[in-house]
XYZ file of C-alpha atoms in Angstrom:
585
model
C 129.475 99.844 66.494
C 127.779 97.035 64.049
C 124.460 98.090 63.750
C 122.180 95.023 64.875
C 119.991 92.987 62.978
C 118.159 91.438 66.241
C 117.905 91.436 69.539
C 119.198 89.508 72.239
C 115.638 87.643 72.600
C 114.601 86.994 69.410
C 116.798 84.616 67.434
C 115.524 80.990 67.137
C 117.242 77.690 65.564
C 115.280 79.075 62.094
C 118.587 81.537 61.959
C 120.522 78.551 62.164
C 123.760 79.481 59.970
C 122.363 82.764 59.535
C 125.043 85.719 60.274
C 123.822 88.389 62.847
C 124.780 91.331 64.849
C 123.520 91.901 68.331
C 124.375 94.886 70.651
C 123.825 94.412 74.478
C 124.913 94.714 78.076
C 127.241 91.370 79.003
C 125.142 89.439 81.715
C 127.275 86.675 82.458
C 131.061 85.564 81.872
C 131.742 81.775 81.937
C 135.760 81.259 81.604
C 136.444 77.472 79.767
C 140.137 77.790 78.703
C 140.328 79.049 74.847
C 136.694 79.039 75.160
C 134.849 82.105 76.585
C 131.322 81.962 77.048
C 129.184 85.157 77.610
C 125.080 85.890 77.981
C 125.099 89.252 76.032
C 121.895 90.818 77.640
C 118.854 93.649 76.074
C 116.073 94.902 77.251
C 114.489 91.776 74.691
C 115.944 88.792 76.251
C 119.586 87.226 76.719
C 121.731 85.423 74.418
C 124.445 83.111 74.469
C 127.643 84.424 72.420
C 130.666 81.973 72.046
C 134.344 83.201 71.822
C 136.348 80.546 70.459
C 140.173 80.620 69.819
C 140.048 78.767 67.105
C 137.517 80.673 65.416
C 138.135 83.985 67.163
C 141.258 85.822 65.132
C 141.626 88.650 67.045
C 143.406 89.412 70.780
C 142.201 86.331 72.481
C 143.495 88.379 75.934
C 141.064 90.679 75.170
C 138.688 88.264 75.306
C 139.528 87.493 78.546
C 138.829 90.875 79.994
C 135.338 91.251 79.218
C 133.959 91.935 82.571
C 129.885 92.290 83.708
C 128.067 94.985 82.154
C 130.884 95.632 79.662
C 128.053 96.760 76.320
C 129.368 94.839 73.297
C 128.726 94.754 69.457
C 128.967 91.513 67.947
C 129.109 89.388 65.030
C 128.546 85.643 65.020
C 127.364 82.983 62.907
C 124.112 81.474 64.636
C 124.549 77.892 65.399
C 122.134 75.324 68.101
C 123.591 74.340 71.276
C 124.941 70.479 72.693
C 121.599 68.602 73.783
C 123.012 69.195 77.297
C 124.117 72.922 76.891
C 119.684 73.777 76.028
C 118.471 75.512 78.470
C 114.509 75.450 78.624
C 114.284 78.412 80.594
C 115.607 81.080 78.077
C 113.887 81.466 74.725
C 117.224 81.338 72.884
C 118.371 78.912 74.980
C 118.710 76.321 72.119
C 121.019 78.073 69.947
C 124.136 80.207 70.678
C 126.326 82.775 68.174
C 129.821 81.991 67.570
C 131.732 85.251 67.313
C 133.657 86.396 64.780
C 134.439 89.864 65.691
C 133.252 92.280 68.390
C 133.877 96.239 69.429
C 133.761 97.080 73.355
C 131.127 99.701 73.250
C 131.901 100.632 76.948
C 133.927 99.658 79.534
C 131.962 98.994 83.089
C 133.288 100.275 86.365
C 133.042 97.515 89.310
C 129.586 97.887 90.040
C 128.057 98.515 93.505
C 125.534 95.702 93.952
C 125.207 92.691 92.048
C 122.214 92.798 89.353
C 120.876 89.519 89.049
C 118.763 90.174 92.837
C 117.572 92.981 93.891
C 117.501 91.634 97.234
C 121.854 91.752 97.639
C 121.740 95.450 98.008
C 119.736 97.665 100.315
C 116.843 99.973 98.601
C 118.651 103.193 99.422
C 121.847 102.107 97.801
C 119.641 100.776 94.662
C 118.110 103.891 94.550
C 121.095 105.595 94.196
C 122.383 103.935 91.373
C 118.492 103.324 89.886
C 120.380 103.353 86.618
C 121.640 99.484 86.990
C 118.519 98.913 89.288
C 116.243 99.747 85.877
C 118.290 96.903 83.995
C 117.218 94.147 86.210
C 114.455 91.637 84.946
C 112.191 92.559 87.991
C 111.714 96.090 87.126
C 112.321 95.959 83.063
C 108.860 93.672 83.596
C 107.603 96.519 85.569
C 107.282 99.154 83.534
C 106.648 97.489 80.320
C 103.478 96.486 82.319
C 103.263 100.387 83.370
C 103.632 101.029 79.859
C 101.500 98.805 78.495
C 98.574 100.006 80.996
C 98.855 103.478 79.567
C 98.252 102.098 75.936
C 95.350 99.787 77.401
C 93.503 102.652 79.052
C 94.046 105.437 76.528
C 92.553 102.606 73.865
C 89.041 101.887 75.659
C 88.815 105.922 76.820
C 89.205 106.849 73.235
C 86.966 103.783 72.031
C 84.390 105.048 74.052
C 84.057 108.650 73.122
C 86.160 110.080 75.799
C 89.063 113.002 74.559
C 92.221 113.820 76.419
C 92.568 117.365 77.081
C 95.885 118.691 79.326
C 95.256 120.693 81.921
C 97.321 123.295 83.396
C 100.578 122.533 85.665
C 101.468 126.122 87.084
C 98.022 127.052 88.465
C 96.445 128.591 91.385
C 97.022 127.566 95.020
C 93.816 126.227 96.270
C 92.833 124.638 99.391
C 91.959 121.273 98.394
C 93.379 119.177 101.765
C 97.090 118.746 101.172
C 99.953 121.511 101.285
C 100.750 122.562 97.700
C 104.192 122.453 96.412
C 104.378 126.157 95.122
C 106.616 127.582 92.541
C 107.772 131.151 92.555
C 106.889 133.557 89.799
C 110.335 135.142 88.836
C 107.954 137.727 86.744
C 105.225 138.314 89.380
C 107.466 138.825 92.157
C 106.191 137.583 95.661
C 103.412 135.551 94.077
C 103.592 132.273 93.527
C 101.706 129.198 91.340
C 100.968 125.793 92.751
C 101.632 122.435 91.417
C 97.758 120.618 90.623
C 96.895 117.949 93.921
C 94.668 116.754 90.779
C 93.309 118.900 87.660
C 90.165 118.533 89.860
C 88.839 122.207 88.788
C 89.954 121.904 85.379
C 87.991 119.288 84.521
C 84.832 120.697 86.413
C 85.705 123.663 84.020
C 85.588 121.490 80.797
C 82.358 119.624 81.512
C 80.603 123.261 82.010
C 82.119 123.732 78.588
C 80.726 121.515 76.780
C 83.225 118.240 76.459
C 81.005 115.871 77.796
C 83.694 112.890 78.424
C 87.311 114.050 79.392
C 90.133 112.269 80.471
C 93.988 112.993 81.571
C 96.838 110.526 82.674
C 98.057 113.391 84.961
C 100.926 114.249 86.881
C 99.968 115.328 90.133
C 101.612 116.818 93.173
C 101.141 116.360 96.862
C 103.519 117.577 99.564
C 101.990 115.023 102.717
C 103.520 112.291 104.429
C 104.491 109.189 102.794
C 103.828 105.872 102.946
C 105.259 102.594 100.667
C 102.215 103.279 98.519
C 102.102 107.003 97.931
C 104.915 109.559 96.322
C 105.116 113.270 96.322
C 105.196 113.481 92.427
C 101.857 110.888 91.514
C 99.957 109.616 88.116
C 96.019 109.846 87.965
C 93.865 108.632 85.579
C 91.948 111.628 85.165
C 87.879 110.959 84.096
C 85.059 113.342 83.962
C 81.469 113.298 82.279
C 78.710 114.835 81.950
C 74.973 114.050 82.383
C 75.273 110.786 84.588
C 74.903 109.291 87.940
C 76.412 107.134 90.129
C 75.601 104.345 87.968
C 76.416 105.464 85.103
C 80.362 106.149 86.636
C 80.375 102.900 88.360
C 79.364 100.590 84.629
C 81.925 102.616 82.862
C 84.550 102.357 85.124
C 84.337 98.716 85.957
C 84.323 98.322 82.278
C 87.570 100.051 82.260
C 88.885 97.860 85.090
C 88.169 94.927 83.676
C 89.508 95.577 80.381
C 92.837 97.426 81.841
C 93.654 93.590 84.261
C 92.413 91.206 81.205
C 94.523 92.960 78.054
C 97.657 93.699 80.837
C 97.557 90.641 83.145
C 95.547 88.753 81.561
C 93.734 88.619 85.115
C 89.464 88.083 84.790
C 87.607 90.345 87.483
C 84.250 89.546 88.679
C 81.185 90.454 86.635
C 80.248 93.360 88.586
C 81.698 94.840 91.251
C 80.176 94.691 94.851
C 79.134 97.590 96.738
C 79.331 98.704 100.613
C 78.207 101.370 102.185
C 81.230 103.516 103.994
C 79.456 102.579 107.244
C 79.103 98.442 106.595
C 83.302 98.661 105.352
C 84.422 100.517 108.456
C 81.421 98.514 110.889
C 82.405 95.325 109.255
C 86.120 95.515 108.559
C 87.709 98.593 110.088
C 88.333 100.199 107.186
C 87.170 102.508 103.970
C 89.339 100.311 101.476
C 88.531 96.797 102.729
C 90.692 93.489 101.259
C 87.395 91.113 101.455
C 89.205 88.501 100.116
C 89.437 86.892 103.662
C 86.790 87.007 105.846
C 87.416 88.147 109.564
C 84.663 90.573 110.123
C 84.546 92.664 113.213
C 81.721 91.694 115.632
C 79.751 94.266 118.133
C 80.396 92.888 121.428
C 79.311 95.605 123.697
C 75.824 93.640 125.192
C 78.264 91.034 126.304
C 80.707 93.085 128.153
C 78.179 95.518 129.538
C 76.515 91.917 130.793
C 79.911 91.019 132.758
C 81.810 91.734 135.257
C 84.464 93.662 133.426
C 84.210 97.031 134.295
C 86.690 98.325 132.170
C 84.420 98.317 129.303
C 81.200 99.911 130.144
C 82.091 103.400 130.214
C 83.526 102.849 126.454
C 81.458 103.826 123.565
C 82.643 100.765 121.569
C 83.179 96.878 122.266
C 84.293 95.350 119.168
C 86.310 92.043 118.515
C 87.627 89.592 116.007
C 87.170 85.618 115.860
C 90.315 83.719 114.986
C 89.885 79.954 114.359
C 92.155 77.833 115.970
C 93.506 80.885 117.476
C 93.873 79.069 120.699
C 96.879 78.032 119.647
C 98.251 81.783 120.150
C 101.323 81.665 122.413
C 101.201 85.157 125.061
C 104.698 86.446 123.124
C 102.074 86.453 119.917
C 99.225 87.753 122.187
C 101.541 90.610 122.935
C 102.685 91.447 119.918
C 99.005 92.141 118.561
C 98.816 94.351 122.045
C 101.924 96.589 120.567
C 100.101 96.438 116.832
C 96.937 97.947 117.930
C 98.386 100.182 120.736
C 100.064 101.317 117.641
C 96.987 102.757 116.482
C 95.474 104.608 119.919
C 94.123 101.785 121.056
C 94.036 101.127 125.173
C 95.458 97.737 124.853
C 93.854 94.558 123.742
C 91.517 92.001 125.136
C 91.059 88.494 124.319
C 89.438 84.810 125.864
C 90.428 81.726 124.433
C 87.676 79.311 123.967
C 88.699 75.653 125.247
C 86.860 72.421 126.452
C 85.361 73.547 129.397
C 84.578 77.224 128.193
C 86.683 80.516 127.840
C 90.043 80.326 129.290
C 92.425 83.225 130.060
C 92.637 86.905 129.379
C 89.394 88.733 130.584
C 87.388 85.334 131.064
C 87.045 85.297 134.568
C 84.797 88.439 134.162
C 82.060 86.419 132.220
C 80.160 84.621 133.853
C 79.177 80.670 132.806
C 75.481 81.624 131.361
C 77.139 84.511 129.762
C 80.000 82.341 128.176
C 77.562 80.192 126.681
C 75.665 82.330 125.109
C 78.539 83.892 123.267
C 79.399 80.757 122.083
C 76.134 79.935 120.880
C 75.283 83.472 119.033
C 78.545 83.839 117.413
C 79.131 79.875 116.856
C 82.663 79.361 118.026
C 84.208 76.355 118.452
C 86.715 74.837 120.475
C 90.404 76.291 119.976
C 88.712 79.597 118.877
C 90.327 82.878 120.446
C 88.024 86.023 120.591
C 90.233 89.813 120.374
C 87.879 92.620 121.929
C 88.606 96.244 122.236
C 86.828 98.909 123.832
C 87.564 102.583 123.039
C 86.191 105.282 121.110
C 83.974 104.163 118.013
C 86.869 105.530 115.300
C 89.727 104.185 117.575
C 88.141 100.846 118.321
C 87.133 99.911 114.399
C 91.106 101.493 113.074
C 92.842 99.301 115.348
C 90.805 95.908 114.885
C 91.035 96.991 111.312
C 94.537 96.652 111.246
C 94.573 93.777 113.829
C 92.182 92.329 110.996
C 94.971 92.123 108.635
C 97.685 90.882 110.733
C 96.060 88.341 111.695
C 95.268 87.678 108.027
C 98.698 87.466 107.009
C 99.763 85.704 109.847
C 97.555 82.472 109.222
C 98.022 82.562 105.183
C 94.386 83.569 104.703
C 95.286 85.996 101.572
C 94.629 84.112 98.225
C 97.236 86.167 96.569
C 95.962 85.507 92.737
C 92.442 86.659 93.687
C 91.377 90.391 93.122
C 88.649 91.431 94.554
C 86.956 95.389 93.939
C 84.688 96.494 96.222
C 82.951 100.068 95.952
C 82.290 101.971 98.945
C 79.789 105.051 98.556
C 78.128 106.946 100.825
C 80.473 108.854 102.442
C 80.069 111.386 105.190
C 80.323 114.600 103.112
C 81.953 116.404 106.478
C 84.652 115.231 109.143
C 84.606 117.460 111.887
C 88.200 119.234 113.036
C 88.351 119.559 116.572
C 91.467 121.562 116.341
C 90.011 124.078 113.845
C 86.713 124.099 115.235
C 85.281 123.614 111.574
C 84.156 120.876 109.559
C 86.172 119.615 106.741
C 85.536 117.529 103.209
C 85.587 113.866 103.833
C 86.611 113.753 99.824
C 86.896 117.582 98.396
C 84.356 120.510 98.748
C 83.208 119.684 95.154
C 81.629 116.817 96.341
C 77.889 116.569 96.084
C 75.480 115.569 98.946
C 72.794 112.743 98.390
C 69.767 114.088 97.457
C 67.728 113.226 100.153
C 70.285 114.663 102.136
C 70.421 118.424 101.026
C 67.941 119.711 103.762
C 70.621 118.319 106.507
C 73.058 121.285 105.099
C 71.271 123.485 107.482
C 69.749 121.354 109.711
C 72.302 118.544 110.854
C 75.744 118.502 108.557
C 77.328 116.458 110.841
C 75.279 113.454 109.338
C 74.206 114.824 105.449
C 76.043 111.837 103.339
C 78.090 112.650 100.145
C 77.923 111.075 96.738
C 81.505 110.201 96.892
C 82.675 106.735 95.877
C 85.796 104.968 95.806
C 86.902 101.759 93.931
C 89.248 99.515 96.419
C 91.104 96.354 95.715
C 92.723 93.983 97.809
C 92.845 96.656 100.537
C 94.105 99.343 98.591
C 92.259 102.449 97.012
C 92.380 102.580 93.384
C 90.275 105.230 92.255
C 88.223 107.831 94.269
C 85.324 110.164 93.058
C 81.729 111.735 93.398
C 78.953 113.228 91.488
C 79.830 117.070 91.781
C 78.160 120.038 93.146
C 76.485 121.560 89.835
C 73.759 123.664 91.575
C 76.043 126.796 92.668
C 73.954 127.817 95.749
C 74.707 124.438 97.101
C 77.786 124.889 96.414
C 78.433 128.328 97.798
C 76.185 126.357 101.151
C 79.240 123.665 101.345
C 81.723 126.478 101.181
C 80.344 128.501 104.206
C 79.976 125.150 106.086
C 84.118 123.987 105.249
C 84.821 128.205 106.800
C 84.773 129.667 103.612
C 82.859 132.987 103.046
C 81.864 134.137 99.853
C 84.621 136.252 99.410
C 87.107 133.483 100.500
C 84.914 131.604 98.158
C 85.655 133.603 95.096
C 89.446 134.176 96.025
C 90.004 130.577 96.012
C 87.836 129.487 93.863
C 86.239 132.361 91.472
C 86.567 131.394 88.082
C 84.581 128.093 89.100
C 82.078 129.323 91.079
C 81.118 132.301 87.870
C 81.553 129.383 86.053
C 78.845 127.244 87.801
C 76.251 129.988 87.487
C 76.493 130.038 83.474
C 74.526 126.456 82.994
C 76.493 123.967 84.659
C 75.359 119.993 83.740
C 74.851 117.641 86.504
C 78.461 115.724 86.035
C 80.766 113.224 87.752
C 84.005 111.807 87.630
C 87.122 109.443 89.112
C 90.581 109.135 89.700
C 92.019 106.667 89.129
C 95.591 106.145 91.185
C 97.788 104.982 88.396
C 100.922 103.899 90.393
C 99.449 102.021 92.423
C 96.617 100.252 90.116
C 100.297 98.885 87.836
C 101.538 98.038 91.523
C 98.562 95.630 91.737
C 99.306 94.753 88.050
C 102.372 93.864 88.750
C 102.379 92.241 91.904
C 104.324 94.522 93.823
C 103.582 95.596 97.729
C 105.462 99.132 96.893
C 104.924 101.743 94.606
C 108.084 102.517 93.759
C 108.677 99.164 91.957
C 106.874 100.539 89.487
C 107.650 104.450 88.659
C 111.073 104.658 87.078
C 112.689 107.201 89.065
C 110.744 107.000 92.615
C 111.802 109.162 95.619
C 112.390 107.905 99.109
C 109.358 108.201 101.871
C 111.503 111.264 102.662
C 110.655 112.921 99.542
C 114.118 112.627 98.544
C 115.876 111.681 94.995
C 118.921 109.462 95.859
C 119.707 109.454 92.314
C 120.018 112.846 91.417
C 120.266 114.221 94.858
C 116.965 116.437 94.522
C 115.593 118.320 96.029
C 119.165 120.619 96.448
C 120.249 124.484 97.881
C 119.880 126.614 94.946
C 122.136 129.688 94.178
C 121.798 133.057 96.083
C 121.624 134.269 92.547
C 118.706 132.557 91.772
C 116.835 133.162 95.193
C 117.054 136.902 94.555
C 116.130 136.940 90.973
C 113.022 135.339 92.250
C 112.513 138.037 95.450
C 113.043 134.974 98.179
C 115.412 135.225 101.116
C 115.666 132.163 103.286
C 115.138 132.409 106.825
C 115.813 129.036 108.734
C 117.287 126.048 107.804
C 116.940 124.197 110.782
C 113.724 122.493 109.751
């Protein structure tokens, strides 16, 4: 091997003459007689090479036999292209290297999909061979932007005062909403550590102790179902500090924000970030991580159906609906398909009226009566080719389904400005959901959570509606970061536990050290996470997750690549005290 003196995407027509040495991947093979032209490819750029009979005095044959992803070290004189050989869209694509000598490197078997589109091979088979998948342009952008994200956000942490500190990865199993992947303790026989869901008590730990401003880019571990967005194995931005409030968290981290999309994407995000309640997102757009970059709110329609004829609806504890403009124009195959999208999501079905010259048209609009019809008109202003979506269920079913019905509808008619980002907090969170199942109440966000203020009476008069200090930072629909001001007052806290089922002696099993902890002057604190795979997904443009990790797994949990997770040895089951049972599952 030549050792090389640049790379493939560097050289310019000031190396004119110049001798050089490049090492790369071969990209392209263009076959001209006694003239052989190749794109010799890094992770820098591509550039053309020239093998040239009459110039080339080695096995010309040889030549001939260079085949796709063959790696090659070359010599060449640098010398600028025919005017009608440039090529404007490559950075080196006015000069070229005329080869005097090479050495194959490596030989390439036929490959399995091509690698100049990602789109000629399915994702499983890509996957597999994530190897050649990792040299394509698409994802060689991708994680120089993950990359360069890290760099960005460990610069303004550290800028501003905050330290890194690791945290534990073997630690205790606590219940914290997930199932824990566990690892066995080969020295503590039949006891087991868990992989962190999030250093969450860690860094509780180290504001107690005194390190006002942590932060972590984190591994963290989840074993739930998956989705295009989420993984088993995840990254966090990790942030915790000391002596603040809501405010305080929200300045800092939108200063973060905006400095992470500016130096990476070179993307400006608004001033300051809006804020909705949890109730206004869900009330307004069906959901706790709202895209408000279209409009489409959800309107309460229940005094207008409890006002018709349409009995249907008025034993249901919601009416809600959806305005489409021009939606008129809806054929009943497309009526039906929203039907199957919402039905999707426990709804009963769908309603709808279209609104046409003479008033409502089809549907459910025989039910309403012609005073009635115009007054809907008038109080929500539609206009003529307007359709109007209602459903009537329970509150939580009713507000999912439109929510998703909200963004089909949305993609449907183009009204996503896909180069606008738009953050949105949503606080106020209910600090319990109640488990029907269980018969308990559980943490809407984690039992470290605060309650408002105002609010801390409710803990033993009404829990059911005592509202958190939880927050979470969404963006074009997706959930970016999530956090709260924490419980720092440990009879509240030890209160929260006996509400989530917890007594104090489950209390201290689970969650001892913290709880001692808490009673040995504990600062009021907060903190975020910040979900790092998916905040480079938005970076980068992507719709799935695994575009930007380097060695995903599957929504199965599964490693094509390397074929994880795999049987282990009987050997190593009984060094460990484990006997497996069934396999069926």
């Amino acid at each position: 091997m030549y050792k090389r003196t640049h790379n493939c995407g560097e050289i310019r027509l000031s190396e004119i003459d110049e001798s050089v040495i490049l090492n790369g991947w071969v990209n392209k093979v263009r076959l001209h007689g006694q003239i052989v032209f190749i794109d010799l490819r890094d992770r820098y750029g591509k550039t053309q090479i020239v093998f040239d009979s009459d110039h080339y005095k080695g096995d010309f044959e040889l030549i001939k036999k260079i085949s796709m992803e063959d790696v090659l070290s070359i010599c060449g004189i640098v010398r600028s292209r025919v005017k009608t050989a440039i090529n404007p869209n490559l950075k080196t694509g006015k000069i070229e290297i005329l080869v005097s000598d090479f050495v194959m490197l490596n030989e390439a078997s036929p490959l399995p999909f091509m690698l100049n589109d990602r789109n000629n091979a399915e994702e499983d088979l890509r996957l597999k061979y994530r190897y050649l998948e990792l040299r394509m342009k698409e994802l060689q952008r991708n994680i120089l932007i993950r990359h360069h994200t890290y760099q960005t956000t460990r610069s303004f942490l550290s800028q501003n005062h905050f330290i890194e500190v690791e945290t534990p990865i073997l630690m205790k199993s606590t219940p914290e909403g997930a199932r824990d992947y566990l690892v066995p303790s080969r020295i503590h026989r039949g006891k087991f550590y868990a992989l962190p869901q999030s250093p969450q008590i860690y860094k509780q730990i180290l504001m107690i102790s005194g390190y006002d401003r942590y932060f972590q880019i984190v591994k963290c571990f989840r074993d739930e179902d998956l989705r295009a967005d989420r993984q088993p194995e995840f990254t966090q931005i990790d942030i915790e500090m000391s002596f603040v409030d809501e405010q305080d968290i929200f300045e800092y981290m939108e200063s973060l924000t905006k400095y992470i999309f500016k130096e990476v994407a070179e993307i400006d995000l608004p001033k300051s970030f809006p804020k909705l309640t949890y109730q206004e997102a869900i009330e307004n757009y069906g959901s706790d991580k709202p895209d408000i970059r279209y409009d489409l709110k959800l309107i309460d329609l229940k005094n207008f159906t409890d006002s018709s004829d349409f009995n249907s609806f008025s034993s249901v504890e919601t009416v809600k609906g959806i305005i489409v403009k021009d939606g008129a124009k809806y054929s009943r195959k497309v009526i039906d398909q929203f039907t199957d999208l919402v039905k999707k999501h426990n709804a009963k079905g769908l309603a709808w009226m279209k609104l046409q010259t003479k008033g409502f048209e089809g549907g459910i609009s025989k039910f309403f009566s012609e005073g009635l019809q115009k007054q809907i008109i008038s109080e929500l202003k539609m206009l003529n080719g307007d359709i109007l979506f209602l459903i009537g269920d329970d509150l939580k079913i009713a507000l999912n389904a439109l929510g998703h019905l909200r963004k089909s509808i949305a993609e449907k008619e183009d009204l996503i400005d896909k180069t606008k980002y738009a953050p949105v907090w949503i606080t106020e969170f209910p600090m319990f959901e109640f488990d029907s199942e269980q018969n308990r109440f559980t943490a809407m966000h984690h039992p470290f959570t605060a309650p408002r203020e105002e609010d801390i009476n409710l803990l033993d008069t009404d829990p059911s509606n005592c509202l958190s200090r939880g927050y979470d930072l969404t963006m074009n629909g997706y959930e970016i970061a999530g956090g709260s001001i924490r419980i720092h007052n440990p009879k509240v806290q030890e209160k929260v536990f006996s509400l989530l089922g917890l007594s104090k002696q489950d209390a201290i099993e689970k969650f001892g050290f913290l709880v001692e902890a808490l009673s040995y002057g504990a600062p009021p604190h907060g903190g975020i996470a910040f979900g790092f795979d998916r905040l480079v997904m938005l970076l980068a443009g992507t719709e799935n997750i695994r575009d930007v990790i380097a060695f995903p797994k599957t929504t199965s949990a599964a490693s094509l690549m390397d074929e994880s997770p795999s049987r282990v040895s009987d050997s190593q089951l009984e060094e460990l005290g484990i006997r497996i049972h069934n396999l069926k599952k």
